[in-house]
Tab-separated table of C-alpha atoms in Angstrom:
chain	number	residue	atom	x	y	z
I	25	UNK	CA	-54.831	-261.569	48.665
I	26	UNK	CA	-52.472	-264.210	48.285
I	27	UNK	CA	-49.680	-265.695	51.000
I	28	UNK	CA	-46.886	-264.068	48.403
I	29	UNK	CA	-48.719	-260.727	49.064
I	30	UNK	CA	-49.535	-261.295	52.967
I	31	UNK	CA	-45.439	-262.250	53.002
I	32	UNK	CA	-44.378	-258.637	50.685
I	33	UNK	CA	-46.295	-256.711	53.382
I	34	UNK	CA	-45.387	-258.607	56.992
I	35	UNK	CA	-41.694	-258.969	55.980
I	36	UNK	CA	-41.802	-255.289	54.717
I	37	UNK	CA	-43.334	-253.732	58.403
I	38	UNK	CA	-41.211	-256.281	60.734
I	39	UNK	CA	-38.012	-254.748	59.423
I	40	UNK	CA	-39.733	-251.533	59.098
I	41	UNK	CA	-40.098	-252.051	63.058
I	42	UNK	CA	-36.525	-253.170	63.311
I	43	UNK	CA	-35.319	-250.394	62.284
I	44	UNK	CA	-34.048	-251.657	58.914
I	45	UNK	CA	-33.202	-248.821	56.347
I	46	UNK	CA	-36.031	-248.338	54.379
I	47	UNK	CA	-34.367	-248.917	50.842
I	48	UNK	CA	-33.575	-252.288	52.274
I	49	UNK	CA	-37.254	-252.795	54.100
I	50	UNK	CA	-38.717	-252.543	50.618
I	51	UNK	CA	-36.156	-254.391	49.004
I	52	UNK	CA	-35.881	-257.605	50.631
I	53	UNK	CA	-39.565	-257.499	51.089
I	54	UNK	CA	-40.429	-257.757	47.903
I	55	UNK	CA	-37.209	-260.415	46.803
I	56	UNK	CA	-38.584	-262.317	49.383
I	57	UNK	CA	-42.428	-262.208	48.257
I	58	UNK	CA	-41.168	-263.388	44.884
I	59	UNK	CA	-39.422	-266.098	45.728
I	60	UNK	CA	-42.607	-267.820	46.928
I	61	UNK	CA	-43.452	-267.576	43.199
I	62	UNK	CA	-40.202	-268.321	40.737
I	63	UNK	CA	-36.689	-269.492	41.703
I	64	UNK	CA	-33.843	-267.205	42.676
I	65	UNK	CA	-32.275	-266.077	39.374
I	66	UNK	CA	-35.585	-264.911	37.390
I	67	UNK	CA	-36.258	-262.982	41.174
I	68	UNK	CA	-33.298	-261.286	41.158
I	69	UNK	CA	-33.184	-260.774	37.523
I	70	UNK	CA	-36.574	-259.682	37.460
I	71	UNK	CA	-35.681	-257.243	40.128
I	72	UNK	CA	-32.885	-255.715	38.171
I	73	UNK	CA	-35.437	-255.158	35.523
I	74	UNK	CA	-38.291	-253.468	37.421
I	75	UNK	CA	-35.577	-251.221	39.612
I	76	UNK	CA	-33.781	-250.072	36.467
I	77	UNK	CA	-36.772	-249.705	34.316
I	78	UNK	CA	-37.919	-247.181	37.351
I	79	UNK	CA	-34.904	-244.822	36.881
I	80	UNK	CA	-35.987	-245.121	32.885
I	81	UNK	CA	-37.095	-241.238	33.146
I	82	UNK	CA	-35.975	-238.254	31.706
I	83	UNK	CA	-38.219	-236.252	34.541
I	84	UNK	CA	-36.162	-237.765	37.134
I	85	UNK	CA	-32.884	-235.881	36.026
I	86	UNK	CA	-34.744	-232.967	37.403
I	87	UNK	CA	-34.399	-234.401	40.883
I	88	UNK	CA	-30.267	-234.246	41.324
I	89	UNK	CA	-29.958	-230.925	39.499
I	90	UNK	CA	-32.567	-229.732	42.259
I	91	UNK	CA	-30.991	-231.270	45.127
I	92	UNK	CA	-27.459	-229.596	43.860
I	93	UNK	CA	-29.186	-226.271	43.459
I	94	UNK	CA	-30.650	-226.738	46.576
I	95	UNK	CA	-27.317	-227.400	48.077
I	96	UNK	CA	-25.562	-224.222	46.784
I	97	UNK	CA	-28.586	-221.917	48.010
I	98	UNK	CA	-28.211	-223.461	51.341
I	99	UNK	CA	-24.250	-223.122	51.977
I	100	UNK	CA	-24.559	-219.727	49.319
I	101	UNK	CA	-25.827	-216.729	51.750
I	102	UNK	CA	-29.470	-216.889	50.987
I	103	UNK	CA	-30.712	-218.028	53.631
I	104	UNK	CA	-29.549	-215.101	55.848
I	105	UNK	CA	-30.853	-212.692	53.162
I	106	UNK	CA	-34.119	-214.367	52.991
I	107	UNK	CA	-34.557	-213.990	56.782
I	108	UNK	CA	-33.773	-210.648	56.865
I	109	UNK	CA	-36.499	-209.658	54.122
I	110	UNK	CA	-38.955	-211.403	56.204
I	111	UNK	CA	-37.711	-209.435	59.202
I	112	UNK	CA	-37.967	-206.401	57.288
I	113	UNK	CA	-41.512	-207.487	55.611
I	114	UNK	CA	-43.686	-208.449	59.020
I	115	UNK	CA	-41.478	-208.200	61.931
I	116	UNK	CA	-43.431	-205.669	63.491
I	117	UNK	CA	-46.885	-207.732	64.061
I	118	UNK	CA	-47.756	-209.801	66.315
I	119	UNK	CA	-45.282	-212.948	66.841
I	120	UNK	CA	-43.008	-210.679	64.345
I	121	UNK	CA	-40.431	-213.181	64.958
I	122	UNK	CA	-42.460	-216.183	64.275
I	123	UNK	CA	-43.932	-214.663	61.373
I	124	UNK	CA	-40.171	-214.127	60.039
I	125	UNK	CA	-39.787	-218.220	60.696
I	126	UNK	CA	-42.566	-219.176	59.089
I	127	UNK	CA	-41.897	-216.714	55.913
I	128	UNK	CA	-38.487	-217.659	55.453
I	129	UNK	CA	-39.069	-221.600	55.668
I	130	UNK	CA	-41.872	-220.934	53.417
I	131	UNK	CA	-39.292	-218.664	50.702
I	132	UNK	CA	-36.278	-220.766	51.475
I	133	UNK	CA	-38.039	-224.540	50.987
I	134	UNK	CA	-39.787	-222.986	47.574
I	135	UNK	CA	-36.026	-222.466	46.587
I	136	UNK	CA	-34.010	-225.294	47.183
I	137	UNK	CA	-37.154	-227.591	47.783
I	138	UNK	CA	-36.148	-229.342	50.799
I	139	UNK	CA	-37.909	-229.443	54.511
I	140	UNK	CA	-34.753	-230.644	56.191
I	141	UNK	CA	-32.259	-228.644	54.746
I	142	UNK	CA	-34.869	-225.298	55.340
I	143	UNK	CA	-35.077	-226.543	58.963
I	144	UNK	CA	-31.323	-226.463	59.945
I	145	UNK	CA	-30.001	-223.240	57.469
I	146	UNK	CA	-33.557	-221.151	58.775
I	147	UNK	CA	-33.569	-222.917	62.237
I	148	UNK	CA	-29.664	-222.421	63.434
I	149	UNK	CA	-30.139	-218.736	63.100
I	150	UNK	CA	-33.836	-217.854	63.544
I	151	UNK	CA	-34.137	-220.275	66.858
I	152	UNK	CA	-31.208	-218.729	69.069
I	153	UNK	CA	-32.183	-215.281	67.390
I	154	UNK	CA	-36.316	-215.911	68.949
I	155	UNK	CA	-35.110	-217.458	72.039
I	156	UNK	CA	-32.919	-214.174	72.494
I	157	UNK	CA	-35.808	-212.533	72.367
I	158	UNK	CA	-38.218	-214.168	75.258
I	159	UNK	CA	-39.416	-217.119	72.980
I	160	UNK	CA	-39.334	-220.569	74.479
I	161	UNK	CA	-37.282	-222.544	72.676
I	162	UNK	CA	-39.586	-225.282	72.195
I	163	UNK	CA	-42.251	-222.817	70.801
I	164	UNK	CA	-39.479	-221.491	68.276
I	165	UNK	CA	-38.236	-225.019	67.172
I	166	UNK	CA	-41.744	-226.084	66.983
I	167	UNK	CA	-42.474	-223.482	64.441
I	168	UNK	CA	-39.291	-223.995	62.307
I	169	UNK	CA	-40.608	-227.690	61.958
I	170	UNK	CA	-43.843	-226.770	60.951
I	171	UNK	CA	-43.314	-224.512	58.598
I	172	UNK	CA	-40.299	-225.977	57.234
I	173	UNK	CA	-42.833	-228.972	55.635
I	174	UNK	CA	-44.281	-226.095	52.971
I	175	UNK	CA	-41.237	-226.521	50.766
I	176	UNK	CA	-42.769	-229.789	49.799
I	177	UNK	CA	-45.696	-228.043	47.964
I	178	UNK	CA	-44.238	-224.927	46.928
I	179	UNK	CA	-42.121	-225.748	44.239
I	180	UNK	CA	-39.353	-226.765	43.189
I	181	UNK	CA	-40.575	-229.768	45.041
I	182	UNK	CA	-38.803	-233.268	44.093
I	183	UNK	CA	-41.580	-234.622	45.643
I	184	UNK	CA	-44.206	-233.321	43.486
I	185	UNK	CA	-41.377	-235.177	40.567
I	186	UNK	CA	-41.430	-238.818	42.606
I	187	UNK	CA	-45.495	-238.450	42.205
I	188	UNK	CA	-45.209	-237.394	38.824
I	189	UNK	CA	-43.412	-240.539	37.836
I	190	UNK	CA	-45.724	-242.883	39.762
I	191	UNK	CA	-48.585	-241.399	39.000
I	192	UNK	CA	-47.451	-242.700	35.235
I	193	UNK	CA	-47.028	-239.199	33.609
I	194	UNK	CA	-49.348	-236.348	35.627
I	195	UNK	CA	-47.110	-232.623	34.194
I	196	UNK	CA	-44.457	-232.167	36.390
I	197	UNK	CA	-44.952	-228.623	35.218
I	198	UNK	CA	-49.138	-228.752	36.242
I	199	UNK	CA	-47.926	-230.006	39.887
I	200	UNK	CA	-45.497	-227.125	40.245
I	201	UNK	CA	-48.240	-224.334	39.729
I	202	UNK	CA	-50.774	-226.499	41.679
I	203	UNK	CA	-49.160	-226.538	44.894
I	204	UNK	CA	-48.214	-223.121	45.277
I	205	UNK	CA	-52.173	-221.966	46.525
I	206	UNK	CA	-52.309	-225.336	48.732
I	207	UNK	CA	-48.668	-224.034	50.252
I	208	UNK	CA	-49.386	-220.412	50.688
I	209	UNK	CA	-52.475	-221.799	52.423
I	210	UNK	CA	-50.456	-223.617	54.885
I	211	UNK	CA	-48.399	-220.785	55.352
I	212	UNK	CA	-50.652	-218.650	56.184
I	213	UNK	CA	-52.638	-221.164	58.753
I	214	UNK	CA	-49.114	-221.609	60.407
I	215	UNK	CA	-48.828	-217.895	60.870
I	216	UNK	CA	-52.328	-217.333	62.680
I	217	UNK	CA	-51.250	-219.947	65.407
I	218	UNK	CA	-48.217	-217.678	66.152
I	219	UNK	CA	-49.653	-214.844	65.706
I	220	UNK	CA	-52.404	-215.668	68.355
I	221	UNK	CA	-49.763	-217.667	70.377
I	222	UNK	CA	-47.433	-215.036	70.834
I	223	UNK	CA	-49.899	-212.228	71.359
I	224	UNK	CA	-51.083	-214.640	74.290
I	225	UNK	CA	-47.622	-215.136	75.516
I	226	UNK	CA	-46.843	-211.392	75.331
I	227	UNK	CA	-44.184	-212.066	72.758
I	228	UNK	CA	-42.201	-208.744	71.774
I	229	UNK	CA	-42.621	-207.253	68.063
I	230	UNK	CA	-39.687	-206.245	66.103
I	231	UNK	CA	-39.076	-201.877	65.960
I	232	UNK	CA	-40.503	-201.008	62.292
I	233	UNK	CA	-37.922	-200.420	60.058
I	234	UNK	CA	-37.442	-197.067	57.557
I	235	UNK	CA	-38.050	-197.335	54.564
I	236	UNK	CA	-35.588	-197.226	52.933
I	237	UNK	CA	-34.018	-199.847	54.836
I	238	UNK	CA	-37.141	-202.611	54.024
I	239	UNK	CA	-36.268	-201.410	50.230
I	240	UNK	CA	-32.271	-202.529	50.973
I	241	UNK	CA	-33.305	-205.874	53.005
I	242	UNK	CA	-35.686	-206.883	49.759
I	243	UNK	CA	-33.390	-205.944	47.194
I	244	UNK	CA	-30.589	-207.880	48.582
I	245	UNK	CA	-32.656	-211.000	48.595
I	246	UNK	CA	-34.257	-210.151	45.425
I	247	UNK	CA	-31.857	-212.449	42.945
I	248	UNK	CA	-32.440	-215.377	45.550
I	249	UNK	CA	-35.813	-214.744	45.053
I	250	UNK	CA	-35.684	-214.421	41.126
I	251	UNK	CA	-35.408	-217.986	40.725
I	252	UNK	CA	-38.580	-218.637	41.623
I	253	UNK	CA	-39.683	-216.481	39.021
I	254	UNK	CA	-37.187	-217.592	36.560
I	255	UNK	CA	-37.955	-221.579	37.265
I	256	UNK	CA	-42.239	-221.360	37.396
I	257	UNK	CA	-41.835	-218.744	34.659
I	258	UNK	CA	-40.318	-220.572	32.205
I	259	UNK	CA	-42.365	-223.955	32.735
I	260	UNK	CA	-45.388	-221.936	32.174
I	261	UNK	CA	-44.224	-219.916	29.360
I	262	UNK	CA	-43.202	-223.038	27.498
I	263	UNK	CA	-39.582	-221.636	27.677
I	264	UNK	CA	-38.464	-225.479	29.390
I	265	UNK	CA	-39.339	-228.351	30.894
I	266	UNK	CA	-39.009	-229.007	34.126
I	267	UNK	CA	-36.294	-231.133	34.283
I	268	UNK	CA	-34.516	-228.475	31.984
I	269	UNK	CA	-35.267	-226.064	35.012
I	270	UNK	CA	-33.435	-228.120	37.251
I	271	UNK	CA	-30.135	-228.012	35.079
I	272	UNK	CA	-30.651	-223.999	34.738
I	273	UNK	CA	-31.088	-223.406	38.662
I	274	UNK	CA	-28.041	-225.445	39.631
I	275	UNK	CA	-26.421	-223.034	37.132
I	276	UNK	CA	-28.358	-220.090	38.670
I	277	UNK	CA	-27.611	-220.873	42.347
I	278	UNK	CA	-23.790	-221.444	41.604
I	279	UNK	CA	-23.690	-217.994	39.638
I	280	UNK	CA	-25.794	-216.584	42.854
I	281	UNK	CA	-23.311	-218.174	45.474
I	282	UNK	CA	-20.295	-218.546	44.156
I	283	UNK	CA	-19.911	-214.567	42.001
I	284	UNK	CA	-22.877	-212.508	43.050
I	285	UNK	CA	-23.142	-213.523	47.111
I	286	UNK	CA	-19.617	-214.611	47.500
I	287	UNK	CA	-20.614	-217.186	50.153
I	288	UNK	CA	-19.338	-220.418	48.686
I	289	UNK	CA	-15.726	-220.471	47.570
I	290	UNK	CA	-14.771	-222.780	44.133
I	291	UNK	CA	-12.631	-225.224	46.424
I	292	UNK	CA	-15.824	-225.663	48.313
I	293	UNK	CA	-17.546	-227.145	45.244
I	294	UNK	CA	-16.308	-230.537	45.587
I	295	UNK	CA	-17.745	-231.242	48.958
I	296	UNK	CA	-21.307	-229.599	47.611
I	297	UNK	CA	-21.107	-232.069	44.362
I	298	UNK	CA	-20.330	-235.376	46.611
I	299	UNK	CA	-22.913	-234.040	48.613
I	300	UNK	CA	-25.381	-233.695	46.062
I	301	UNK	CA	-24.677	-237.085	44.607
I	302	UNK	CA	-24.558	-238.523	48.026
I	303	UNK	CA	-28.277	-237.084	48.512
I	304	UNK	CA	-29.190	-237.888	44.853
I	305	UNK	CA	-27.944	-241.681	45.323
I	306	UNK	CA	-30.431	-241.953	48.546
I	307	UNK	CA	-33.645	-240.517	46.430
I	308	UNK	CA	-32.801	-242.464	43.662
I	309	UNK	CA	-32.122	-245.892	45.425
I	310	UNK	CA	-35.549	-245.330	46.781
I	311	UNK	CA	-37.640	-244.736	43.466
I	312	UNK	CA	-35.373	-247.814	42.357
I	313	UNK	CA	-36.357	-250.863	44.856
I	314	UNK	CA	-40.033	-249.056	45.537
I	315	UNK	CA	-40.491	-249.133	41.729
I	316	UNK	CA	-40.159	-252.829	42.109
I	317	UNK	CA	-42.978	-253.222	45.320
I	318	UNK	CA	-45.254	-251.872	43.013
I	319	UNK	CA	-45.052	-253.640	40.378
I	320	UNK	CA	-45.354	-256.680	42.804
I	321	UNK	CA	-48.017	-255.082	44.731
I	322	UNK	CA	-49.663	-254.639	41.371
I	323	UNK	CA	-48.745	-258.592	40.328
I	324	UNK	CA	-50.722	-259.980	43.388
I	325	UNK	CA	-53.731	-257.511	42.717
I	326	UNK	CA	-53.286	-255.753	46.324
I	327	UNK	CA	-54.878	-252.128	44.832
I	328	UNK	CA	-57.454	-253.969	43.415
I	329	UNK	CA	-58.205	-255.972	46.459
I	330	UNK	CA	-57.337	-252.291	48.645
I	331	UNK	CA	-60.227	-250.756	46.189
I	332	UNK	CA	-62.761	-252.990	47.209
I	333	UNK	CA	-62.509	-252.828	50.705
I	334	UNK	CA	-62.796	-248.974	50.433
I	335	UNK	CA	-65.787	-249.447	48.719
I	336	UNK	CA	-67.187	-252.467	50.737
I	337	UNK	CA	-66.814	-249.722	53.801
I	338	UNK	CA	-68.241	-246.731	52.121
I	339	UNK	CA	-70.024	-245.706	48.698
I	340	UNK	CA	-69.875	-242.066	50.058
I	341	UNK	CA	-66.661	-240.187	48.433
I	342	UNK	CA	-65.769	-238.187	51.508
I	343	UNK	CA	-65.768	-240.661	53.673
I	344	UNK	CA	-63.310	-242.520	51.257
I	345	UNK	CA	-61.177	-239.532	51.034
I	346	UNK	CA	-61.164	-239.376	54.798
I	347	UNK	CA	-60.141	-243.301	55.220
I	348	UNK	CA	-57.569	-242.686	52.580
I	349	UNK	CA	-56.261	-239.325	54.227
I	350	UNK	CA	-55.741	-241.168	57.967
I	351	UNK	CA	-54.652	-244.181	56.395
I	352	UNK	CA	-52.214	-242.109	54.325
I	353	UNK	CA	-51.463	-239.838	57.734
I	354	UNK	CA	-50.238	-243.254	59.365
I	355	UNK	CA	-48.057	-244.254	56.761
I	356	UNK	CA	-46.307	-240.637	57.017
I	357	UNK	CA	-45.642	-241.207	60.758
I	358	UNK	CA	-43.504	-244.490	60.132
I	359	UNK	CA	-42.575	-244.198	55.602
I	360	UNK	CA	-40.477	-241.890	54.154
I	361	UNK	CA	-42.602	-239.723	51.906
I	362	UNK	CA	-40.588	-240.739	48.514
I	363	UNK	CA	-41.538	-244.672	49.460
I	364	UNK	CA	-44.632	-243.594	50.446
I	365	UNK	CA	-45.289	-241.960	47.152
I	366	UNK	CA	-44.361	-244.690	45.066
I	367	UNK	CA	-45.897	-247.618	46.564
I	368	UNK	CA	-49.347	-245.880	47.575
I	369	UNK	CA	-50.010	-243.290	44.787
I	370	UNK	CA	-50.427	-246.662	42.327
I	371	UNK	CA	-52.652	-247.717	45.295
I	372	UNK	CA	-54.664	-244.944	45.619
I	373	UNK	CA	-55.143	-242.955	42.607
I	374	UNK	CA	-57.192	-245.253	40.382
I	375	UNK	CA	-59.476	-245.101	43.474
I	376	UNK	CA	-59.325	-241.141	43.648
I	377	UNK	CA	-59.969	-241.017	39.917
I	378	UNK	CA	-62.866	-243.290	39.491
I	379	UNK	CA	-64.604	-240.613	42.343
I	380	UNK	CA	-63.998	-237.890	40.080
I	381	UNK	CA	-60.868	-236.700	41.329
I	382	UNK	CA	-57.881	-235.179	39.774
I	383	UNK	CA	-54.231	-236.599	39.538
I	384	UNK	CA	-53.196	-232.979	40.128
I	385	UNK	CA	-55.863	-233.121	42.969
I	386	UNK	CA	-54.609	-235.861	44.427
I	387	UNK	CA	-51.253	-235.332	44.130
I	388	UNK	CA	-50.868	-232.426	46.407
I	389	UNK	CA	-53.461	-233.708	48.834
I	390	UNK	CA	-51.462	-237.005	49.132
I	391	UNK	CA	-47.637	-234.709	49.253
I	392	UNK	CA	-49.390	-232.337	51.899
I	393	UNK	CA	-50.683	-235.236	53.776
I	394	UNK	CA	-47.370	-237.019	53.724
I	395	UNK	CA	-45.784	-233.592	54.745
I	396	UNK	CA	-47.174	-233.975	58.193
I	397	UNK	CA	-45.509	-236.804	58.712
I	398	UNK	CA	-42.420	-235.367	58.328
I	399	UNK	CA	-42.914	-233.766	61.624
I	400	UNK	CA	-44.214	-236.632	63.576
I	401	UNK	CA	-42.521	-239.502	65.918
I	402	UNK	CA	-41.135	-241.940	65.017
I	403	UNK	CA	-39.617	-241.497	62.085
I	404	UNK	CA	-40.169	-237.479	60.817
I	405	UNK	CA	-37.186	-236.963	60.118
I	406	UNK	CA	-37.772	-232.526	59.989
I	407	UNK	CA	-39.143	-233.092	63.384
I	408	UNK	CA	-35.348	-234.977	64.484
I	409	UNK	CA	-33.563	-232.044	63.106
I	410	UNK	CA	-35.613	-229.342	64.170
I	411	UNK	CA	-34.967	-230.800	67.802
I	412	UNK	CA	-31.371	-231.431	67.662
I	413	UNK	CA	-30.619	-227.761	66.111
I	414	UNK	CA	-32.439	-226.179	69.002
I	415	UNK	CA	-30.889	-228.830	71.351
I	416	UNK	CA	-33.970	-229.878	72.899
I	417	UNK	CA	-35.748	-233.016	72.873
I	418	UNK	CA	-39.441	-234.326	71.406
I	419	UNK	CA	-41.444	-234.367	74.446
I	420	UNK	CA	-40.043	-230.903	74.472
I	421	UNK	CA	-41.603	-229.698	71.302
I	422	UNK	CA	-44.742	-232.112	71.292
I	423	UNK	CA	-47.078	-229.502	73.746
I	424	UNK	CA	-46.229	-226.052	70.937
I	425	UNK	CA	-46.504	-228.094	68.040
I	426	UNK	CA	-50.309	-229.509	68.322
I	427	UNK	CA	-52.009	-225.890	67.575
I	428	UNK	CA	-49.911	-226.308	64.849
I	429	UNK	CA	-50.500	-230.011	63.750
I	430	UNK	CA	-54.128	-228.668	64.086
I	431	UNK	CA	-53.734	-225.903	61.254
I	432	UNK	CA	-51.961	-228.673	59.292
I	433	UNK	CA	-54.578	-230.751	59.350
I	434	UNK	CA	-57.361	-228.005	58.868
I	435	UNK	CA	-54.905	-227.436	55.298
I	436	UNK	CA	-54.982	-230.818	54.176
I	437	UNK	CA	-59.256	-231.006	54.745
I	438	UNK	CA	-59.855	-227.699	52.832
I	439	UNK	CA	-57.129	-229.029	50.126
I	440	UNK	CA	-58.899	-232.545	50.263
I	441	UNK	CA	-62.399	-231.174	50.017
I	442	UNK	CA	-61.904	-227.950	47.482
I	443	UNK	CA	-60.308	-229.116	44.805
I	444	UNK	CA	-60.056	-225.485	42.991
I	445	UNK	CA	-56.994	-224.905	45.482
I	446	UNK	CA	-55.456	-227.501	43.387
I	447	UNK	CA	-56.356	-227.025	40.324
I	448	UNK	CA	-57.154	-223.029	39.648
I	449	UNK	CA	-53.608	-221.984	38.498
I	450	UNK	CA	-52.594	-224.853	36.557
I	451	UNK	CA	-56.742	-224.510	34.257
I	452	UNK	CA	-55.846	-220.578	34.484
I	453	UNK	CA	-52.423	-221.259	32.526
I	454	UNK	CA	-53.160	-224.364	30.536
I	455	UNK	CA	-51.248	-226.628	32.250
């Protein structure tokens, strides 16, 4: 590796360390990496090039129509609806009330495809509502965190988008199907810990509802639910591409909100569109400067040089998938995931392909594996929201949330290691 490459990486961690933003980490980092190479203007023109060349997608449109939709589901009723299907739905086991978290994180993050925005709409209510009831209140936040991280894999994920594009053109659409087994999975780990915890604890289950009522809590969170059917549907009938799906839920979630639900009023639109292209500005900055780290990652040979190491280590392929999962768990504790996506999937996937696996493999291993760190000190930044809507602090929350770190890691070695939870639905459809 060469001093312009030993610069990109030490300038990029010391203002990673100072606390820099992370758009500007990555870009000055890599200005100043190039500069050891050419003079100012062909840098900074060069730059220009490489960041503007990595918006140069039409699968990226997807990403602010999502982000809007997600927006409108959020501030549009469903959440409240969702939660009380789930109440209706398991309630009355074990943990009912955790279940009910867990459930509606899981159902509200596969709609608007967002962990932080799951954790405050499903953790403002469901938190007081659990702590009401005899939960501790770290317990309950701890569990909102957790579970809140399976909207990353269930899609609509714009996650699963960023790793389509730097994966250089892995279906968008395959991704989609292929993380809904690998986030169900999660799910359902997540939901054993509470179950067992709050058995333990002698947690109280909710009264078991008629009927008739369960049939009222499900229908009225029914056309919330449709667009899941309506968005996966249609990508794997042919019916439109992804990024088409975006524009269609946006216009889905502001029928849903705005005439069905009632819950968002029409002068309340222009804070959810500056909003939106606030939070769309922020993604897209991101892709922008980490498209160009990559490319200059990839101009000094670093994967190459990455590749061989690996290899110089280990010729066994689990034990390369294992370095690459903790090495990849690290960068989740202290990288944004879309960063993290970008500058490591170029990184890692030529490595993951030449031992046999998958893109699609790979790709939800490497977003479920990055989810974790969303949850994680220093920088998870579910794990900062989950603790300041239940107004309690991370030493708090750390004790509750290792039996559930533990079933997120358990996920991410049966995803790693069975690559059929990847990649069953997307060879059963054709994807």
């Amino acid at each position: 590796m060469e001093i312009s490459g030993l610069l990109l990486i030490s300038v990029f961690f010391i203002l990673l360390f100072l606390n820099v933003p992370i758009s500007f980490c990555i870009g000055i980092a890599t200005l100043a990496a190039m500069l050891l190479n050419i003079d100012f203007v062909p840098t900074v023109t060069t730059i220009a090039q490489r960041m503007a060349g990595g918006l140069d997608s039409f699968s990226l449109l997807a990403i602010p129509f999502f982000i809007l939709s997600g927006l409108l589901m959020g501030r549009g009723g469903v959440a409240k609806r969702l939660i009380e299907c789930a109440m209706a739905l398991v309630g009355m086991l074990p943990g009912g009330l955790a279940l009910v978290n867990v459930l509606s994180c899981a159902l509200f993050g596969s709609i608007s495809g967002s962990a932080v925005a799951a954790t405050s709409a499903i953790g403002s209510f469901m938190i007081p509502e659990m702590e009401k009831k005899g939960y501790d209140r770290s317990f309950s936040a701890a569990v909102t965190v957790s579970a809140s991280t399976t909207g990353m894999i269930i899609p609509p994920s714009n996650i699963l988008i960023v790793y389509a594009i730097a994966s250089g053109g892995v279906s968008v659409s395959a991704l989609f199907v292929a993380g809904y087994i690998p986030g169900l999975l999660l799910a359902g780990l997540l939901m054993l810990v509470c179950a067992v915890y709050a058995s333990h604890k002698g947690y109280p289950t909710e009264m078991r509802l008629p009927l008739s009522v369960v049939r009222q809590k499900i229908m009225s969170a029914l056309p919330a639910l449709a667009l899941i059917f309506i968005i996966i549907g249609g990508i794997v009938g042919g019916i439109f591409t992804a990024t088409e799906a975006g524009g269609i839920a946006v216009l889905y979630s502001f029928i849903l909100s705005v005439l069905v639900y009632k819950e968002v009023k029409l002068s309340q639109m222009r804070d959810i569109l500056l909003k939106g292209g606030e939070l769309s500005a922020i993604v897209l900055l991101l892709i922008a400067v980490s498209s160009s780290m990559s490319w200059m990652l990839s101009f000094e040979n670093i994967p190459q040089a990455i590749s061989d190491s690996l290899v110089y280590l280990s010729e066994n392929p689990l034990v390369i998938l294992l370095i690459i999962n903790i090495v990849l768990l690290v960068v989740g504790a202290f990288m944004d995931m879309t960063p993290a996506v970008l500058i490591f999937t170029p990184i890692f996937l030529p490595i993951a392909e030449s031992l046999g696996m998958s893109p699609i493999h790979f790709g939800i291993m490497m977003v479920l594996n990055l989810s974790i760190g969303l949850c994680t000190p220093p920088v998870g930044a579910v794990l900062f929201v989950g603790c300041s809507v239940a107004k309690t602090s991370i030493q708090s929350i750390t004790k509750p949330m290792l039996p559930l770190y533990a079933m997120m890691l358990i996920a991410l070695v049966l995803v790693t290691y069975f690559p059929m939870l990847s990649e069953f639905l997307p060879a059963y459809f054709g994807l």
